[in-house]
Short mmCIF file of C-alpha atoms in Angstrom, two decimals:
data_model
loop_
_atom_site.label_atom_id
_atom_site.label_comp_id
_atom_site.label_asym_id
_atom_site.label_seq_id
_atom_site.Cartn_x
_atom_site.Cartn_y
_atom_site.Cartn_z
CA MET A 296 -18.40 5.91 -41.93
CA ALA A 297 -17.82 6.71 -38.44
CA LEU A 298 -17.68 3.75 -36.19
CA ASP A 299 -20.49 2.96 -33.78
CA LYS A 300 -19.60 2.05 -30.13
CA ASN A 301 -19.23 -1.64 -31.17
CA GLY A 302 -16.82 -0.78 -33.74
CA ILE A 303 -14.69 1.30 -31.55
CA ALA A 304 -14.71 -1.99 -28.91
CA LYS A 305 -13.74 -4.12 -31.64
CA ARG A 306 -10.74 -1.89 -32.83
CA ILE A 307 -9.57 -1.75 -29.26
CA ALA A 308 -9.86 -5.41 -28.89
CA LYS A 309 -7.16 -5.81 -31.40
CA GLU A 310 -4.59 -4.20 -29.15
CA LEU A 311 -5.00 -6.92 -26.64
CA GLN A 312 -2.06 -9.01 -26.39
CA ASP A 313 -1.83 -12.98 -25.30
CA GLY A 314 -1.04 -13.23 -21.32
CA TRP A 315 -2.51 -9.46 -20.55
CA TYR A 316 -4.37 -8.69 -17.54
CA VAL A 317 -6.83 -5.85 -18.52
CA ASN A 318 -8.91 -3.40 -16.91
CA LEU A 319 -11.99 -2.13 -18.68
CA GLY A 320 -14.03 0.72 -17.55
CA ILE A 321 -17.54 1.39 -17.86
CA GLY A 322 -19.27 2.29 -21.10
CA ILE A 323 -17.68 1.47 -24.32
CA PRO A 324 -14.65 -0.29 -22.77
CA THR A 325 -16.99 -2.62 -21.45
CA LEU A 326 -17.87 -4.02 -24.81
CA VAL A 327 -14.16 -4.89 -25.89
CA ALA A 328 -14.71 -8.11 -23.83
CA ASN A 329 -17.01 -9.25 -26.46
CA TYR A 330 -14.18 -9.12 -29.11
CA VAL A 331 -11.23 -10.84 -27.79
CA GLN A 332 -9.36 -12.87 -30.77
CA ASP A 333 -9.85 -16.33 -30.41
CA ASP A 334 -6.12 -17.14 -30.65
CA ILE A 335 -5.05 -15.10 -27.40
CA LYS A 336 -5.70 -15.50 -23.44
CA VAL A 337 -6.39 -12.39 -21.44
CA GLU A 338 -7.73 -12.06 -18.00
CA PHE A 339 -10.23 -9.10 -17.35
CA GLN A 340 -9.97 -7.35 -13.76
CA SER A 341 -12.61 -5.60 -12.21
CA GLU A 342 -11.49 -3.16 -9.31
CA ASN A 343 -14.16 -4.07 -7.10
CA GLY A 344 -12.14 -7.44 -6.61
CA ILE A 345 -12.20 -10.23 -9.35
CA LEU A 346 -9.59 -11.37 -11.86
CA GLY A 347 -11.04 -13.72 -14.70
CA MET A 348 -14.13 -11.67 -15.08
CA GLY A 349 -16.85 -13.99 -17.19
CA PRO A 350 -19.86 -12.79 -19.14
CA PHE A 351 -23.06 -11.71 -17.62
CA PRO A 352 -24.99 -14.66 -16.15
CA LEU A 353 -27.84 -16.59 -17.51
CA GLU A 354 -31.35 -15.44 -16.47
CA GLY A 355 -32.03 -16.91 -13.13
CA ASP A 356 -28.15 -17.47 -12.70
CA GLU A 357 -27.28 -14.00 -11.01
CA ASP A 358 -25.65 -13.58 -7.88
CA ALA A 359 -25.94 -10.65 -5.86
CA ASP A 360 -22.62 -11.40 -4.34
CA LEU A 361 -20.79 -11.42 -7.62
CA ILE A 362 -20.72 -7.58 -9.69
CA ASN A 363 -18.29 -5.78 -11.59
CA ALA A 364 -17.14 -1.96 -10.92
CA GLY A 365 -20.34 -1.22 -12.91
CA LYS A 366 -22.53 -2.87 -10.33
CA GLN A 367 -23.67 -5.37 -13.12
CA THR A 368 -24.31 -8.83 -12.19
CA ILE A 369 -21.34 -11.17 -13.86
CA THR A 370 -19.84 -14.68 -13.83
CA SER A 371 -16.19 -15.75 -12.84
CA LEU A 372 -14.34 -17.97 -15.33
CA PRO A 373 -12.06 -21.02 -14.28
CA GLY A 374 -9.06 -19.63 -12.76
CA SER A 375 -10.56 -16.46 -11.49
CA SER A 376 -9.85 -15.09 -8.30
CA PHE A 377 -11.32 -12.57 -5.87
CA PHE A 378 -9.38 -10.14 -3.40
CA ASP A 379 -10.15 -7.09 -1.43
CA SER A 380 -10.09 -3.36 -2.59
CA SER A 381 -6.74 -2.93 -1.01
CA MET A 382 -5.15 -5.67 -3.08
CA SER A 383 -7.11 -4.97 -6.18
CA PHE A 384 -5.72 -1.51 -6.25
CA ALA A 385 -2.15 -2.89 -5.12
CA MET A 386 -2.11 -4.87 -8.45
CA ILE A 387 -3.02 -1.66 -10.45
CA ARG A 388 -0.53 0.81 -8.69
CA SER A 389 2.27 -1.97 -8.97
CA LYS A 390 1.59 -2.15 -12.47
CA LYS A 391 0.26 -5.79 -12.97
CA ILE A 392 -2.41 -4.82 -15.16
CA GLN A 393 -0.89 -4.46 -18.56
CA LEU A 394 -3.81 -2.39 -20.23
CA THR A 395 -6.32 0.00 -18.92
CA VAL A 396 -9.32 1.09 -21.13
CA LEU A 397 -11.59 3.75 -20.22
CA GLY A 398 -13.76 6.37 -21.51
CA ALA A 399 -13.05 10.33 -21.36
CA MET A 400 -14.83 13.54 -21.51
CA GLU A 401 -11.81 15.46 -22.50
CA VAL A 402 -8.13 14.34 -23.52
CA SER A 403 -5.07 16.84 -24.20
CA ASP A 404 -2.33 16.49 -26.91
CA GLN A 405 -0.11 15.85 -23.58
CA GLY A 406 -2.04 12.80 -22.92
CA ASP A 407 -3.99 14.45 -19.99
CA ILE A 408 -7.41 13.07 -19.24
CA ALA A 409 -10.59 14.76 -17.76
CA ASN A 410 -13.60 12.13 -17.18
CA TRP A 411 -14.94 12.57 -13.79
CA LYS A 412 -16.50 15.78 -13.13
CA ILE A 413 -18.43 18.67 -14.86
CA PRO A 414 -18.58 21.95 -12.91
CA GLY A 415 -22.23 22.88 -12.33
CA LYS A 416 -23.73 19.47 -12.66
CA MET A 417 -24.00 16.90 -9.90
CA VAL A 418 -20.55 15.43 -9.27
CA LYS A 419 -20.71 11.38 -8.71
CA GLY A 420 -17.09 10.99 -7.92
CA MET A 421 -13.95 9.42 -9.54
CA GLY A 422 -14.33 5.99 -8.51
CA GLY A 423 -10.97 4.07 -9.22
CA ALA A 424 -10.32 6.25 -12.57
CA MET A 425 -7.34 8.53 -10.82
CA ASP A 426 -5.57 5.27 -9.23
CA LEU A 427 -5.96 3.69 -12.56
CA VAL A 428 -4.70 6.64 -14.48
CA ALA A 429 -1.96 7.64 -12.08
CA SER A 430 -0.29 4.23 -12.41
CA ALA A 431 -1.18 2.21 -15.53
CA GLU A 432 1.46 2.28 -18.20
CA ASN A 433 -0.71 1.59 -20.75
CA ILE A 434 -4.01 3.53 -21.22
CA ILE A 435 -6.45 3.46 -24.19
CA VAL A 436 -9.23 5.89 -24.09
CA ALA A 437 -12.44 4.83 -26.10
CA MET A 438 -14.76 7.83 -26.72
CA GLN A 439 -16.73 9.89 -29.37
CA HIS A 440 -14.30 12.34 -31.22
CA THR A 441 -16.79 15.20 -30.63
CA ASN A 442 -19.14 15.79 -27.81
CA ARG A 443 -22.91 16.00 -28.28
CA LYS A 444 -22.64 19.71 -29.32
CA GLY A 445 -20.12 18.68 -32.04
CA ASP A 446 -17.03 19.95 -30.19
CA SER A 447 -13.90 18.26 -30.35
CA LYS A 448 -12.98 16.28 -27.50
CA LEU A 449 -9.34 16.24 -28.38
CA LEU A 450 -7.92 19.32 -26.96
CA LYS A 451 -4.74 21.36 -26.13
CA LYS A 452 -5.36 21.53 -22.55
CA CYS A 453 -8.56 19.85 -20.65
CA THR A 454 -10.96 22.21 -19.60
CA LEU A 455 -12.73 20.12 -17.25
CA PRO A 456 -11.17 19.04 -13.81
CA ILE A 457 -8.31 16.67 -14.41
CA THR A 458 -8.25 12.95 -13.77
CA GLY A 459 -4.72 12.43 -14.38
CA LEU A 460 -1.60 13.97 -16.39
CA ASN A 461 0.56 12.59 -19.13
CA CYS A 462 -1.10 9.29 -19.11
CA VAL A 463 -3.09 8.56 -22.13
CA LYS A 464 -1.21 6.47 -24.88
CA LYS A 465 -3.74 5.84 -27.38
CA ILE A 466 -7.32 7.21 -28.17
CA VAL A 467 -9.55 5.40 -30.37
CA THR A 468 -12.75 7.37 -31.41
CA ASP A 469 -15.32 6.98 -33.89
CA LEU A 470 -13.28 8.39 -36.37
CA ALA A 471 -9.71 7.54 -35.95
CA VAL A 472 -7.03 6.01 -33.88
CA LEU A 473 -4.36 8.33 -32.44
CA GLU A 474 -1.42 8.02 -30.55
CA VAL A 475 -0.25 10.57 -27.80
CA HIS A 476 3.63 11.45 -28.64
CA SER A 477 5.18 14.14 -25.97
CA GLU A 478 6.55 16.49 -28.79
CA LEU A 479 4.43 15.77 -31.83
CA GLY A 480 0.87 15.76 -29.83
CA PHE A 481 -1.81 13.47 -31.31
CA VAL A 482 -0.25 11.28 -34.19
CA LEU A 483 -2.93 10.21 -36.49
CA SER A 484 -2.25 6.61 -37.08
CA GLU A 485 -5.41 5.44 -38.62
CA ARG A 486 -8.61 6.41 -39.68
CA ALA A 487 -12.34 4.83 -39.65
CA PRO A 488 -13.35 3.37 -42.87
CA GLY A 489 -14.61 6.05 -45.28
CA VAL A 490 -13.63 8.95 -42.96
CA SER A 491 -11.35 11.69 -44.51
CA VAL A 492 -8.06 13.03 -42.95
CA GLU A 493 -9.94 16.32 -43.35
CA GLU A 494 -12.63 15.57 -41.13
CA ILE A 495 -10.45 14.32 -38.62
CA VAL A 496 -8.44 17.39 -38.52
CA SER A 497 -11.46 19.50 -38.71
CA LYS A 498 -12.46 17.89 -35.72
CA THR A 499 -9.40 17.87 -33.49
CA ILE A 500 -8.35 21.14 -31.64
CA GLY A 501 -5.22 19.69 -30.03
CA LYS A 502 -1.88 19.70 -32.06
CA LEU A 503 -2.20 17.04 -34.54
CA PHE A 504 0.50 15.46 -36.62
CA VAL A 505 -0.75 13.68 -39.61
CA PRO A 506 1.70 11.28 -41.36
CA ASP A 507 1.89 11.22 -45.05
CA ASN A 508 0.20 8.08 -45.38
CA VAL A 509 -3.01 7.50 -42.73
CA PRO A 510 -4.32 3.84 -43.39
CA GLU A 511 -7.78 2.83 -42.88
CA MET A 512 -8.31 0.77 -39.87
CA SER A 513 -9.38 -2.64 -40.34
CA ILE A 514 -11.79 -3.98 -38.00
CA MET B 1021 -11.41 -19.11 22.81
CA ILE B 1022 -12.31 -15.66 22.98
CA SER B 1023 -16.02 -15.20 22.16
CA LYS B 1024 -16.83 -12.01 20.19
CA VAL B 1025 -20.71 -13.17 19.90
CA ILE B 1026 -23.27 -10.91 20.73
CA HIS B 1027 -26.81 -11.59 21.02
CA ASP B 1028 -28.77 -8.31 20.13
CA LEU B 1029 -28.35 -5.57 18.04
CA ASP B 1030 -28.37 -2.82 21.44
CA GLU B 1031 -25.03 -4.66 22.31
CA ALA B 1032 -23.85 -4.45 18.58
CA LEU B 1033 -24.05 -0.76 18.71
CA ASN B 1034 -23.06 -0.20 22.30
CA GLY B 1035 -20.93 2.82 22.44
CA LEU B 1036 -22.06 4.31 19.09
CA GLU B 1037 -22.60 8.09 19.73
CA ASP B 1038 -23.52 11.01 17.78
CA ASN B 1039 -20.73 12.89 15.70
CA MET B 1040 -18.54 9.49 15.48
CA THR B 1041 -16.88 8.36 12.41
CA VAL B 1042 -17.86 5.25 11.12
CA MET B 1043 -16.82 2.81 8.26
CA PHE B 1044 -19.28 0.66 6.30
CA GLY B 1045 -18.30 -2.10 4.14
CA GLY B 1046 -19.48 -2.80 0.75
CA PHE B 1047 -19.02 -1.85 -2.90
CA GLY B 1048 -22.71 -0.42 -4.16
CA LEU B 1049 -24.89 -2.47 -2.57
CA CYS B 1050 -22.68 -5.54 -2.59
CA GLY B 1051 -21.46 -6.82 0.68
CA ILE B 1052 -22.94 -3.98 2.79
CA PRO B 1053 -23.86 -4.72 6.60
CA GLU B 1054 -27.67 -4.44 6.01
CA ASN B 1055 -28.49 -5.53 9.48
CA SER B 1056 -26.26 -3.07 11.35
CA ILE B 1057 -27.35 -0.09 9.14
CA ALA B 1058 -31.16 -0.92 9.97
CA ALA B 1059 -30.09 -0.86 13.71
CA ILE B 1060 -28.26 2.26 13.43
CA ARG B 1061 -31.29 3.77 11.65
CA LYS B 1062 -33.60 2.37 14.57
CA LYS B 1063 -31.37 3.80 17.23
CA GLY B 1064 -31.24 7.04 15.46
CA THR B 1065 -27.36 8.06 15.88
CA LYS B 1066 -26.79 11.42 14.48
CA ASN B 1067 -24.37 13.60 12.61
CA LEU B 1068 -22.21 10.62 11.57
CA THR B 1069 -19.24 10.96 9.44
CA CYS B 1070 -19.56 7.77 7.27
CA ILE B 1071 -16.55 6.44 5.11
CA SER B 1072 -17.95 4.07 2.63
CA ASN B 1073 -17.21 3.61 -1.13
CA ASN B 1074 -20.58 4.18 -1.94
CA ALA B 1075 -24.12 6.15 -0.26
CA GLY B 1076 -26.53 3.37 -1.14
CA VAL B 1077 -29.74 3.94 -3.06
CA ASP B 1078 -32.77 5.62 -2.09
CA GLY B 1079 -34.54 3.48 0.68
CA PHE B 1080 -31.59 0.88 0.65
CA GLY B 1081 -28.29 0.96 2.22
CA LEU B 1082 -26.59 3.97 3.49
CA GLY B 1083 -29.73 5.63 1.82
CA LEU B 1084 -31.66 4.51 4.83
CA LEU B 1085 -29.61 6.92 6.96
CA LEU B 1086 -29.39 9.45 4.71
CA GLU B 1087 -33.33 9.81 4.42
CA ASN B 1088 -33.50 9.82 8.18
CA HIS B 1089 -31.09 12.77 8.47
CA GLN B 1090 -28.30 10.77 10.43
CA ILE B 1091 -25.20 11.50 8.00
CA LYS B 1092 -23.31 14.76 8.37
CA LYS B 1093 -20.74 13.82 5.93
CA MET B 1094 -19.74 11.18 3.30
CA ILE B 1095 -16.24 9.89 2.63
CA SER B 1096 -16.47 8.09 -0.87
CA SER B 1097 -15.22 7.48 -4.19
CA TYR B 1098 -18.71 7.27 -5.91
CA VAL B 1099 -22.05 8.43 -5.16
CA GLY B 1100 -24.07 8.55 -8.30
CA GLU B 1101 -27.21 6.36 -7.23
CA ASN B 1102 -28.96 8.16 -4.82
CA ASP B 1103 -31.58 11.17 -5.33
CA GLU B 1104 -31.92 11.90 -1.83
CA PHE B 1105 -28.26 12.18 -1.64
CA GLU B 1106 -27.95 14.57 -4.57
CA ARG B 1107 -30.77 16.62 -2.88
CA GLN B 1108 -28.96 16.81 0.49
CA MET B 1109 -25.66 17.38 -1.33
CA LEU B 1110 -26.76 20.43 -3.26
CA SER B 1111 -29.11 22.13 -0.58
CA GLY B 1112 -25.79 21.90 1.84
CA GLU B 1113 -27.09 19.64 4.53
CA LEU B 1114 -24.69 17.04 3.59
CA GLU B 1115 -20.91 17.35 3.35
CA VAL B 1116 -19.14 15.19 0.59
CA GLU B 1117 -15.47 14.36 0.46
CA LEU B 1118 -14.95 12.28 -2.81
CA ILE B 1119 -11.29 10.51 -2.98
CA PRO B 1120 -9.94 7.89 -5.35
CA GLN B 1121 -11.01 4.60 -4.50
CA GLY B 1122 -7.51 3.11 -4.35
CA THR B 1123 -6.80 5.84 -1.94
CA LEU B 1124 -9.95 5.02 0.08
CA ALA B 1125 -9.11 1.51 0.37
CA GLU B 1126 -5.49 2.00 1.46
CA ARG B 1127 -6.36 4.66 3.99
CA CYS B 1128 -8.28 1.93 5.70
CA ARG B 1129 -5.68 -0.60 5.22
CA ALA B 1130 -3.33 1.79 6.60
CA ALA B 1131 -5.50 2.41 9.52
CA GLY B 1132 -5.76 -1.31 10.35
CA SER B 1133 -1.85 -1.94 9.88
CA GLY B 1134 -0.46 0.81 12.28
CA ILE B 1135 0.92 2.96 9.29
CA PRO B 1136 -0.31 6.62 9.80
CA ALA B 1137 0.29 7.83 6.28
CA PHE B 1138 1.65 6.82 2.84
CA PHE B 1139 2.35 8.22 -0.37
CA THR B 1140 0.42 7.34 -3.67
CA PRO B 1141 0.50 8.75 -7.27
CA ALA B 1142 -3.22 8.63 -7.64
CA GLY B 1143 -4.86 12.22 -7.76
CA HIS B 1144 -1.36 14.14 -8.51
CA GLY B 1145 -2.17 17.02 -10.59
CA THR B 1146 -6.08 16.77 -9.79
CA GLU B 1147 -8.04 18.72 -6.98
CA VAL B 1148 -7.57 15.90 -4.69
CA ALA B 1149 -3.97 16.71 -4.22
CA LYS B 1150 -4.72 20.28 -3.09
CA GLY B 1151 -3.26 21.24 0.13
CA LYS B 1152 -1.21 17.89 0.34
CA GLU B 1153 2.36 17.28 0.53
CA VAL B 1154 4.12 16.15 -2.80
CA ARG B 1155 7.27 14.17 -2.83
CA ILE B 1156 9.22 12.51 -5.92
CA PHE B 1157 9.91 8.98 -5.56
CA ASN B 1158 11.46 7.24 -8.67
CA GLY B 1159 11.20 10.55 -10.82
CA LYS B 1160 7.51 10.62 -10.32
CA PRO B 1161 5.12 12.72 -8.00
CA HIS B 1162 3.34 11.11 -5.20
CA ILE B 1163 0.86 12.88 -2.51
CA LEU B 1164 0.58 12.19 0.98
CA GLU B 1165 -2.55 10.69 2.21
CA HIS B 1166 -3.19 9.65 6.01
CA ALA B 1167 -4.79 6.61 7.39
CA PHE B 1168 -8.32 7.23 8.49
CA ASP B 1169 -9.42 7.26 12.25
CA ALA B 1170 -12.83 5.40 12.83
CA SER B 1171 -14.42 4.81 16.01
CA PHE B 1172 -16.76 1.81 14.37
CA ALA B 1173 -16.21 -0.22 11.35
CA PHE B 1174 -19.21 -2.20 10.22
CA VAL B 1175 -18.83 -4.98 8.14
CA LYS B 1176 -20.57 -7.91 6.51
CA ALA B 1177 -19.09 -11.33 5.87
CA TRP B 1178 -20.15 -14.78 4.19
CA LYS B 1179 -19.15 -16.98 7.22
CA GLY B 1180 -17.88 -16.39 10.58
CA ASP B 1181 -17.15 -18.29 13.73
CA GLU B 1182 -17.40 -17.17 17.57
CA THR B 1183 -14.17 -15.98 17.97
CA GLY B 1184 -14.67 -13.53 14.89
CA ASN B 1185 -12.63 -15.27 12.26
CA LEU B 1186 -14.32 -14.31 8.63
CA ILE B 1187 -14.68 -15.44 5.30
CA PHE B 1188 -16.25 -13.66 2.47
CA LYS B 1189 -17.86 -14.55 -0.58
CA GLY B 1190 -17.26 -13.14 -4.16
CA THR B 1191 -17.11 -9.54 -4.76
CA ALA B 1192 -18.73 -8.98 -1.74
CA ARG B 1193 -15.51 -9.03 0.04
CA ASN B 1194 -14.63 -5.31 -1.48
CA PHE B 1195 -13.77 -3.14 1.38
CA ASN B 1196 -14.91 -5.08 4.21
CA PRO B 1197 -11.50 -6.82 5.24
CA SER B 1198 -9.51 -3.50 5.08
CA MET B 1199 -12.38 -1.86 7.14
CA ALA B 1200 -12.47 -4.63 9.56
CA MET B 1201 -8.80 -4.05 10.27
CA ALA B 1202 -9.57 -0.29 10.76
CA GLY B 1203 -12.18 -0.08 12.91
CA LYS B 1204 -11.43 0.84 16.68
CA ILE B 1205 -14.66 -1.15 17.30
CA THR B 1206 -15.32 -3.66 14.51
CA VAL B 1207 -18.69 -5.11 14.25
CA ALA B 1208 -19.22 -8.10 11.86
CA GLU B 1209 -22.37 -9.43 10.64
CA VAL B 1210 -22.35 -12.58 8.91
CA GLU B 1211 -24.75 -14.93 6.98
CA GLU B 1212 -23.33 -17.97 8.73
CA LEU B 1213 -22.15 -18.20 12.38
CA LEU B 1214 -20.28 -21.15 13.25
CA PRO B 1215 -18.91 -22.86 16.61
CA VAL B 1216 -15.11 -22.41 16.64
CA GLY B 1217 -13.37 -25.11 14.71
CA SER B 1218 -15.60 -25.14 11.94
CA LEU B 1219 -13.73 -22.77 9.61
CA GLU B 1220 -10.69 -24.37 7.96
CA PRO B 1221 -8.06 -22.06 9.23
CA ASN B 1222 -5.96 -21.83 5.79
CA ALA B 1223 -9.33 -20.53 4.33
CA ILE B 1224 -9.91 -17.70 6.73
CA HIS B 1225 -9.70 -14.30 5.19
CA ILE B 1226 -9.70 -11.89 8.47
CA PRO B 1227 -8.59 -13.35 11.67
CA GLY B 1228 -10.82 -12.84 14.52
CA VAL B 1229 -8.10 -10.31 16.32
CA PHE B 1230 -9.48 -7.47 14.43
CA ILE B 1231 -13.14 -8.25 15.06
CA HIS B 1232 -14.65 -7.03 18.55
CA ARG B 1233 -18.27 -8.05 18.04
CA ILE B 1234 -20.08 -10.58 15.53
CA PHE B 1235 -23.71 -11.62 15.02
CA LYS B 1236 -25.55 -13.58 12.45
CA GLY B 1237 -27.84 -11.13 10.53
CA SER B 1238 -31.42 -11.94 10.63
CA ALA B 1239 -32.24 -11.17 7.05
CA PHE B 1240 -30.21 -10.25 4.17
CA GLU B 1241 -32.01 -8.90 1.26
CA LYS B 1242 -28.83 -8.62 -1.09
CA ARG B 1243 -30.36 -6.13 -3.31
CA ILE B 1244 -29.05 -6.20 -6.95
CA GLU B 1245 -28.51 -2.60 -8.35
CA GLN B 1246 -27.77 -3.53 -12.10
CA ARG B 1247 -29.25 -6.89 -12.79
CA THR B 1248 -27.69 -7.76 -16.21
CA VAL B 1249 -28.26 -11.21 -17.89
CA SER B 1250 -28.03 -13.03 -21.01
CA LYS B 1251 -30.93 -14.70 -22.14
CA ARG B 1252 -31.38 -18.48 -22.09
CA ASN B 1253 -31.71 -20.40 -25.60
#
């Protein structure tokens, strides 16, 4: 069965390693924070200016001066720090953040990502996405395998305006975990429980390498 | 002590004219200079080019200047929360330049640091890079970006003293420090305006040298854009 949003977030949470600083994008990536394993310590960065972001506040405790990049009210944890926007992107560009998780509209088999603009629709802007994908060394995309029309979002070449080139390392969808390899394209490393390799192949347009054994993911 | 304190909003906006480029601190509605925005609306200054990460919401923040047709152009990284913005943009009344958030911040920081331009990897291979010089550093392409040039910067801080030293609170810091450094004239509004000597020098985020005018805001609504809470048991 295909994973729901929380399933995707749970699977991505297994990628987190002890001691990592992590930036989570808006949408499914935000949910990853709910599934951090008990035996590791990570700190979440939000690019509007906090490290050590905590959960949403209890009713009545919300503070207008304490929000995340999605403009949601949040809390800070012991050891957290606040900083200005230029320092926030300084730590992003200088690769102090070990993992970036973000959503996408399209990903190419070369690791290109498109996630900020749909021609003909109101353009809201790229926010911090272009800075993040241009500098981060470890980028995981969290997204549905296909769009609402059922078309594959894993393509040979992105059709939408690009956010960054050759940057995505791994993609976790509702159907599969895929790694991006410079020669092989998408490498199918895991499939969602009960999802067949054939289904994933049929829903992937970009170059796809299927190893002999594709295990079911454990989440 | 050099006093930066001004006593009315007319004095705060002295020299602000039509067609100027103006910076506004804030991320979403967090840490925006509410009192200065209200004063600019009252003054009616037109054709402003506004550098601000976002463009406010309908009826609040920079939305107040938008609905009064005072903004000619917005330079922002994300502008998605505002119907009037969308209407003016689609009708061609409003010019919009979208740039990556980190580049926006660094163009402010550079302007306040005497650095005319810099290379950044952000936006390479995208439409943001069009027409810009590309150079390879450490095997990776970077694009040339220039410091902003803003006549005024309006910022908001938590505490300030009479000589313009500022301390920010929480994530309301965001773009305020870099913009405070960047303005040819920087106007700071604060929640608490204290006598010189009241702020611990080690705790100051922005030294008063960058601030030209400071006043205590009379009212801060501090509207929350996305109230997200967990239920109490």
